[in-house]
Tab-separated table of C-alpha atoms and ligand atoms in Angstrom:
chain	number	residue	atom	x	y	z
I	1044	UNK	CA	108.933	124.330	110.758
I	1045	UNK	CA	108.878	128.207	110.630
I	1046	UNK	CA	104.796	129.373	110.755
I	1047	UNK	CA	104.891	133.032	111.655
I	1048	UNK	CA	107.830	134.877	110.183
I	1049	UNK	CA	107.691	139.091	109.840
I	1050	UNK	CA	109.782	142.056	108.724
I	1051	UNK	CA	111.326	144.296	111.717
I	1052	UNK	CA	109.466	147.711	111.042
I	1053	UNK	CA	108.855	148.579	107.584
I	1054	UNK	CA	112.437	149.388	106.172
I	1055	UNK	CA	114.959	146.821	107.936
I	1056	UNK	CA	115.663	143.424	105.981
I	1057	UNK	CA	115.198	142.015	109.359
I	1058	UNK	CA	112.926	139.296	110.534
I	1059	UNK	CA	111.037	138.182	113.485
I	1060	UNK	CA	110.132	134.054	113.577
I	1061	UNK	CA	107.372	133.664	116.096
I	1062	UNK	CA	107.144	130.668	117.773
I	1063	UNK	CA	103.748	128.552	117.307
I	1064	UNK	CA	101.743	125.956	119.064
I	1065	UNK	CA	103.776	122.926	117.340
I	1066	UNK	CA	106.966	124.642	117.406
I	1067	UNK	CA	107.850	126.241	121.128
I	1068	UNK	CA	111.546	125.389	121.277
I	1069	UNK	CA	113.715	127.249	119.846
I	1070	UNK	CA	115.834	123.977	119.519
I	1071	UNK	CA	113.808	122.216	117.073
I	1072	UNK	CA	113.716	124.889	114.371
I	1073	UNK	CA	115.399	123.930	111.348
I	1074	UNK	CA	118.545	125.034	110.653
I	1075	UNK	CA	118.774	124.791	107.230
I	1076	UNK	CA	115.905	126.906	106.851
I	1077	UNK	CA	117.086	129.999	109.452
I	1078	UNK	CA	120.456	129.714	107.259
I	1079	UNK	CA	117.717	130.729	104.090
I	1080	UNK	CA	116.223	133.246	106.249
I	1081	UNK	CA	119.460	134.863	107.534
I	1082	UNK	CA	121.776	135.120	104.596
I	1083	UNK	CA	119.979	137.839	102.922
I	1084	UNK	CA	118.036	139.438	106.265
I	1085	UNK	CA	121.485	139.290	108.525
I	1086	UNK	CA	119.005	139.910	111.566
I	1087	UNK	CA	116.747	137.436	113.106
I	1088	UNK	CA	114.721	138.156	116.210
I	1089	UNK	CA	113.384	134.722	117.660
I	1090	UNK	CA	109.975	135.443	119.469
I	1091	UNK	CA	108.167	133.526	121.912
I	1092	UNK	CA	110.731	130.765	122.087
I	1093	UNK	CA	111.188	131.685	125.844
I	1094	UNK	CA	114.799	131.346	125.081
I	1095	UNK	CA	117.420	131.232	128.275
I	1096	UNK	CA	120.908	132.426	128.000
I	1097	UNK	CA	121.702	128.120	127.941
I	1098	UNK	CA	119.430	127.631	125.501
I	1099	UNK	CA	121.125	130.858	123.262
I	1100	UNK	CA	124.537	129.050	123.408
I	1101	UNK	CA	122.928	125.836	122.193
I	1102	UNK	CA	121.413	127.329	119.310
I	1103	UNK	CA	124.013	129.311	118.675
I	1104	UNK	CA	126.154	126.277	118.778
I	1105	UNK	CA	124.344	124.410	115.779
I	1106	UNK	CA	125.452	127.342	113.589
I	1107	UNK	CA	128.902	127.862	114.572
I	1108	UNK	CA	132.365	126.673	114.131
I	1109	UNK	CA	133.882	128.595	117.089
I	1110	UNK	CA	132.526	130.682	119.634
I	1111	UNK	CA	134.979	134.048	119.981
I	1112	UNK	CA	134.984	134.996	123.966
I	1113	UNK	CA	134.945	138.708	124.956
I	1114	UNK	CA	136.652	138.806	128.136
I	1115	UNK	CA	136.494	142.486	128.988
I	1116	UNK	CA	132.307	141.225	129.912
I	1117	UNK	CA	131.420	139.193	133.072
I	1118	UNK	CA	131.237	135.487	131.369
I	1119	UNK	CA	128.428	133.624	133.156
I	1120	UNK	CA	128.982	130.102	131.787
I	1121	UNK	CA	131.852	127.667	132.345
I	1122	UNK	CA	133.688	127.879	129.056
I	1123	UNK	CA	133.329	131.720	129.287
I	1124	UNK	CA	131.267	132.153	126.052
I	1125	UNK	CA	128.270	133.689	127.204
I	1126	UNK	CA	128.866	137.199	128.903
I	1127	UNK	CA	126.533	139.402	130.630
I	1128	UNK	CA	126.080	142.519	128.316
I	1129	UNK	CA	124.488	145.216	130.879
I	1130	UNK	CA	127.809	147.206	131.322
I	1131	UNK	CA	126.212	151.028	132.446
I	1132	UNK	CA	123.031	152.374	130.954
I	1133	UNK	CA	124.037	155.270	128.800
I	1134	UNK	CA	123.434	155.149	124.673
I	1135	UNK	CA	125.930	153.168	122.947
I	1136	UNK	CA	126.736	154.290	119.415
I	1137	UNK	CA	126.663	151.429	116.371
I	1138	UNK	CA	129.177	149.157	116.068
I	1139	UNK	CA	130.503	146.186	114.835
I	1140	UNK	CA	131.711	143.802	117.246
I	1141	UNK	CA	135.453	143.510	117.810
I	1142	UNK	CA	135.954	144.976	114.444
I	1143	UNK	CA	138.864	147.041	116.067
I	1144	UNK	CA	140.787	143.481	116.175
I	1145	UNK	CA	141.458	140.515	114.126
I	1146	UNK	CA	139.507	138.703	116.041
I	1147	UNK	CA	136.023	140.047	114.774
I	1148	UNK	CA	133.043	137.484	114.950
I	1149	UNK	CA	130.853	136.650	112.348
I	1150	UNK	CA	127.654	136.819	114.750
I	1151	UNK	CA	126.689	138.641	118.022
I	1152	UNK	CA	123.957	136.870	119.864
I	1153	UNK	CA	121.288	138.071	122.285
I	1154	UNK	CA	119.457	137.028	124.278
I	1155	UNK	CA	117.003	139.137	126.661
I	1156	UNK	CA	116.089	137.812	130.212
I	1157	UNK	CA	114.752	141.061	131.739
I	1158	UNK	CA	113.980	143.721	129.348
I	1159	UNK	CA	114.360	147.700	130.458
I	1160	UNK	CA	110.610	149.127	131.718
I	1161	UNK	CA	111.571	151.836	129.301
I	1162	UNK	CA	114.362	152.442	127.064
I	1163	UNK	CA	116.841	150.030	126.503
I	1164	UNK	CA	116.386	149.023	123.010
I	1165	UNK	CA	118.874	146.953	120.887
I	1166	UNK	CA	119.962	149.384	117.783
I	1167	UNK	CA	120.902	148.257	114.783
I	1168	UNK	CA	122.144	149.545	111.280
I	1169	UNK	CA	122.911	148.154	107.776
I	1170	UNK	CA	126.455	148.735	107.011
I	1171	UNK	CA	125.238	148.065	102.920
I	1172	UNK	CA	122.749	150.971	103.098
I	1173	UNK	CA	124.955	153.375	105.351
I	1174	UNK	CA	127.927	152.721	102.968
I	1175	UNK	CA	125.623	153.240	99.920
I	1176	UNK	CA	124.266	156.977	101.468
I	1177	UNK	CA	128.080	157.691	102.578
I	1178	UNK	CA	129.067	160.721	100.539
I	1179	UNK	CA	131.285	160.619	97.730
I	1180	UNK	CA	134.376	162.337	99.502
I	1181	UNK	CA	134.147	160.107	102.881
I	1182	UNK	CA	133.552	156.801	100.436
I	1183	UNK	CA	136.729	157.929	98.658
I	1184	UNK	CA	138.640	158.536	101.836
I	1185	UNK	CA	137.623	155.412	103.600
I	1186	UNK	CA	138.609	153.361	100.304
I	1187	UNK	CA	142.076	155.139	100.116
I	1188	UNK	CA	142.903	154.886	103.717
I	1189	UNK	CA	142.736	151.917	106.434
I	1190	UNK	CA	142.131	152.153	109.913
I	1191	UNK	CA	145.068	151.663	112.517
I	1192	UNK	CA	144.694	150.235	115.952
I	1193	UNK	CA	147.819	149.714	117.986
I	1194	UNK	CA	147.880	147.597	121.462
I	1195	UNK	CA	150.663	147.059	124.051
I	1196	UNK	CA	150.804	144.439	126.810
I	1197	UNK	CA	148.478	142.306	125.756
I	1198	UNK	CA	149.168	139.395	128.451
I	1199	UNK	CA	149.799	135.587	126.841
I	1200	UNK	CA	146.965	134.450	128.423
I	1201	UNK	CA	144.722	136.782	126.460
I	1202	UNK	CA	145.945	135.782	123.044
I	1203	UNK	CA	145.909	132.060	123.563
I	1204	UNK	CA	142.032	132.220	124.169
I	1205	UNK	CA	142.371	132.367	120.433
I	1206	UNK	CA	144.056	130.335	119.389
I	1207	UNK	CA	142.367	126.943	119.595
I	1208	UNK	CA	143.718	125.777	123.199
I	1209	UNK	CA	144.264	127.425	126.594
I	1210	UNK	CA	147.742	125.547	126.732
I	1211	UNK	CA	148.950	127.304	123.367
I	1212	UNK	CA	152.810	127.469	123.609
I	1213	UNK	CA	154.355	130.701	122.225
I	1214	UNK	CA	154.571	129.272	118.896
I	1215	UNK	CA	151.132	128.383	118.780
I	1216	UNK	CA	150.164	132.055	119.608
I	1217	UNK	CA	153.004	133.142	116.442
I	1218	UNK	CA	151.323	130.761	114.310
I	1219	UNK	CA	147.816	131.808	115.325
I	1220	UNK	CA	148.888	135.535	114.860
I	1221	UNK	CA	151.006	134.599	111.245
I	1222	UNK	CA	147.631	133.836	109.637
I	1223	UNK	CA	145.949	136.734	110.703
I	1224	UNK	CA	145.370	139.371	107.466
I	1225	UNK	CA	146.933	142.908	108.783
I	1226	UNK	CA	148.083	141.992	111.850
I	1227	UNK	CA	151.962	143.189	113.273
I	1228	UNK	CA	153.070	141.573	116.385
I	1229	UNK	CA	155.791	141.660	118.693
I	1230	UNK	CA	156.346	138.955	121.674
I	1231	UNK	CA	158.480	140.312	124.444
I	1232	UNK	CA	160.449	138.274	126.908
I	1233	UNK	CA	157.491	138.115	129.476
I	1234	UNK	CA	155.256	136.960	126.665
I	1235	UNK	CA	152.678	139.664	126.428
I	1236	UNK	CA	152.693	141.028	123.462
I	1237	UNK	CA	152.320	144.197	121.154
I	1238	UNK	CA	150.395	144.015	117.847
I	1239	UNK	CA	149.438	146.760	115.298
I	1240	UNK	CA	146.182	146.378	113.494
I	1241	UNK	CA	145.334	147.795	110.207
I	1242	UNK	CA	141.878	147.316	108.569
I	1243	UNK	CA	139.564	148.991	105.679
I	1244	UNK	CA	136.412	150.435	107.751
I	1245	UNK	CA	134.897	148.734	104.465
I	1246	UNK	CA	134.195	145.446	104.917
I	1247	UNK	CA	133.215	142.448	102.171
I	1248	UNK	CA	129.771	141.244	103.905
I	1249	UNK	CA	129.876	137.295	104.681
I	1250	UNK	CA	127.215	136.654	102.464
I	1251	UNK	CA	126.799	138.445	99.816
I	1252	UNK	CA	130.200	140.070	99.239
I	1253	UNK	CA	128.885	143.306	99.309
I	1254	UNK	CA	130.604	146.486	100.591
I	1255	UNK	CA	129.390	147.028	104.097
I	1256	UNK	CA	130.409	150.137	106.553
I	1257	UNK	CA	130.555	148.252	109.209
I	1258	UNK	CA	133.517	149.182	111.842
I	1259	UNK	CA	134.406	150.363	115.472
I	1260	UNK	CA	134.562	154.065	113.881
I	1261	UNK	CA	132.114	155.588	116.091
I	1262	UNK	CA	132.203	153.501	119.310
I	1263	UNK	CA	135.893	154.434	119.111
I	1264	UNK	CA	135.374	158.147	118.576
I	1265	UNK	CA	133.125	158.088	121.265
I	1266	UNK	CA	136.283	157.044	123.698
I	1267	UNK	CA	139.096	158.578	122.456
I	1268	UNK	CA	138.227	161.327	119.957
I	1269	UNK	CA	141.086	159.985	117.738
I	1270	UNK	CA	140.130	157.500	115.471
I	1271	UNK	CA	143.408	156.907	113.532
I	1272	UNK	CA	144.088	155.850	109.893
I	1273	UNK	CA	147.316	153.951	108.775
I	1274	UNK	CA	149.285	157.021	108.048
I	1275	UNK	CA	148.740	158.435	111.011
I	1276	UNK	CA	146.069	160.770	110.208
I	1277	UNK	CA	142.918	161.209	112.218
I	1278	UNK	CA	139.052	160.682	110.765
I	1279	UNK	CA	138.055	163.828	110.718
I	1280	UNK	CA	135.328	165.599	112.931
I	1281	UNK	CA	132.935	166.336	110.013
I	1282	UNK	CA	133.606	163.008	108.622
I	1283	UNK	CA	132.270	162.032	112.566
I	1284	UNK	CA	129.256	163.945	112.122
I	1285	UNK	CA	127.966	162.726	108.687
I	1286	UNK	CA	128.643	159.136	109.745
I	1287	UNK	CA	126.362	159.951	113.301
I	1288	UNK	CA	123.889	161.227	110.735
I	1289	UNK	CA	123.911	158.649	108.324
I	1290	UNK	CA	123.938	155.855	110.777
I	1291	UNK	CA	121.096	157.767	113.470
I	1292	UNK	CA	118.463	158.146	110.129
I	1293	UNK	CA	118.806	154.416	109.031
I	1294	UNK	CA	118.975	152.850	113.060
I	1295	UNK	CA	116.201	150.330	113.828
I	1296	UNK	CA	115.718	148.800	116.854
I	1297	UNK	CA	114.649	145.513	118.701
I	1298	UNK	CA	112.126	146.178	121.841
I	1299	UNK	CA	113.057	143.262	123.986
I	1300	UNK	CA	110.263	140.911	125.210
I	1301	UNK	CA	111.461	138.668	127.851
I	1302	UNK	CA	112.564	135.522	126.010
I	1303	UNK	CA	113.760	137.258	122.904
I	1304	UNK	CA	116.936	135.733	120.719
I	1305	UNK	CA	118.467	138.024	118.397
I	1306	UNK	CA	120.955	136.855	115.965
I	1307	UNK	CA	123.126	139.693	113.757
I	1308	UNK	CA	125.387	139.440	110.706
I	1309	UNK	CA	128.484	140.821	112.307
I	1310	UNK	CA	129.887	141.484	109.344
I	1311	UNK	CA	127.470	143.330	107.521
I	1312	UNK	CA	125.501	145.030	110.788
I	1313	UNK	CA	126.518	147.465	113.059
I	1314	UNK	CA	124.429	147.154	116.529
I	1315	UNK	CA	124.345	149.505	119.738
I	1316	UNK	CA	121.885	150.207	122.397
I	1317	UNK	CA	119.435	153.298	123.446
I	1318	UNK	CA	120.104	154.267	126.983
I	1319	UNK	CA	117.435	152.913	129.989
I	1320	UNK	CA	116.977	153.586	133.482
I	1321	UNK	CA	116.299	149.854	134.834
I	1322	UNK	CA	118.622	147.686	136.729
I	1323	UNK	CA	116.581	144.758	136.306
I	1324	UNK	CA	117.932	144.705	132.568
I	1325	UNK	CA	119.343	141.554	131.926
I	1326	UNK	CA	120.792	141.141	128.239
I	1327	UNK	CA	122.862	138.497	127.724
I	1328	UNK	CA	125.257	138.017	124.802
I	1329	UNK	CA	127.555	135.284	122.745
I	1330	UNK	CA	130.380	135.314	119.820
I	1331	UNK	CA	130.622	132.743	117.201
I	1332	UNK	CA	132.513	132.430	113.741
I	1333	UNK	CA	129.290	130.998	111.983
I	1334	UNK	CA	129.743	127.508	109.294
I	1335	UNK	CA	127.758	128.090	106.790
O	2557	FE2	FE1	128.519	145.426	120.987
């Protein structure tokens, strides 16, 4: 049973569940009831649960169809699902996970082992509200144009950790790649392969079909100054800067206790990080396509 349950700060939809004396593992929360909790919240912060990065992928596990690896991160388990997040130390700007691919998670997962002495915080932002403070022009311009992401040599072995075995033929990786919405492949004779992305930076949220801004707009920026739409186009600077604004004045943030699980709407959330100046950090993370 759920005893203790609060609102993150006084703004966010999201909620902390505390854990209490007859209910200290995370494990034997019920699920039904988180399901209630997160559908309209989209982020939970699980407190006092002394949760371990194990324990994260088992919880994670009772909500999910399919955990979604990321393997640019250092994976720390066996079946490579849980990664090690702590990759530098600088601000990163909000994003949605993966939302530059067609692989895009429902969920992120965190999990904190070591929080930062200072600094360090988990950011997040509502891709409803941003979208709903977005100015007219920029809504206009993000509903007439999709983004455009475009990848070369992507080896075999990288596309067959989606599709649902690591001994996918090449037809199984076609097949896999046929269903996906927007996607343009090409398989070359070495079997890596190119593919050409296009999605709306507007996306339907999971649960309440809702128009979210919730996209890799910013954390892209931030790399290659050239964030391009599907006619070749670039988002514009100023279009840049109001998004920074909008998303910087409705950021909260999780200050990580030791033990914390965080669970985040992926499709409705954008998350990112404050910098810190620790490397005891330890901030571990997993990807799931959620079943409910
Ligand atoms: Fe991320």
């Amino acid at each position: 049973m759920i005893n203790k349950i609060e609102s993150i700060g006084t703004t966010s939809t999201g909620k902390i569940i505390y854990s209490s004396d007859d209910c200290q593992d995370i494990l034997s929360l019920p699920v039904t009831k988180i399901i209630d909790v997160f559908k309209p919240s989209g982020v939970i912060i699980f407190r006092g649960f002394g949760v371990t990065h194990e324990q994260m992928k088992a919880f994670a596990a009772l909500f999910s169809s399919k955990f979604v690896q990321d393997y640019k991160r250092p994976q720390v388990d066996s079946d490579k699902f849980i990664h090690f997040v702590d990759a530098g130390m600088e601000n990163c700007v909000p994003h949605s996970e993966h939302a530059y691919s067609p692989f895009r998670p429902d969920a992120v997962w965190f999990c904190c082992a070591f929080p930062a002495a200072q600094g360090g915080e988990t950011t997040f932002c509502d891709g409803i509200r941003v979208w709903e403070e977005l100015s007219e022009e920029t809504r206009q311009l993000f509903i007439s144009k999709k983004l455009k992401f475009y990848y070369e040599d992507i080896p075999a072995v990288v596309l067959k950790r989606f599709t649902s075995t690591d001994a996918a033929s090449t037809d199984d990786i076609k097949r896999m790649l046929d269903g996906l919405e927007g996607v343009k492949y090409e398989i070359k004779e070495d079997e890596s392969a190119s593919m050409e992305y296009v999605s709306s930076a507007v996306v339907k949220t999971k649960y309440s079909n809702q128009d979210a801004f919730a996209n890799s707009v910013l954390a892209l920026h931030a790399i290659t100054e050239k964030v391009a739409f599907e006619d070749g186009s670039i988002v514009p600077d100023e279009v840049i800067e109001e998004i920074e604004k909008t998303t910087d004045r409705l950021m909260e943030h999780i200050s990580w206790q030791a033990g914390d699980l965080a669970m985040i709407d992926n499709s409705r959330f954008m998350h990112g990080r404050r910098e810190f100046n620790d490397q005891r950090r330890q901030i571990f993370s997993t990807l799931s396509n959620l079943k409910f």
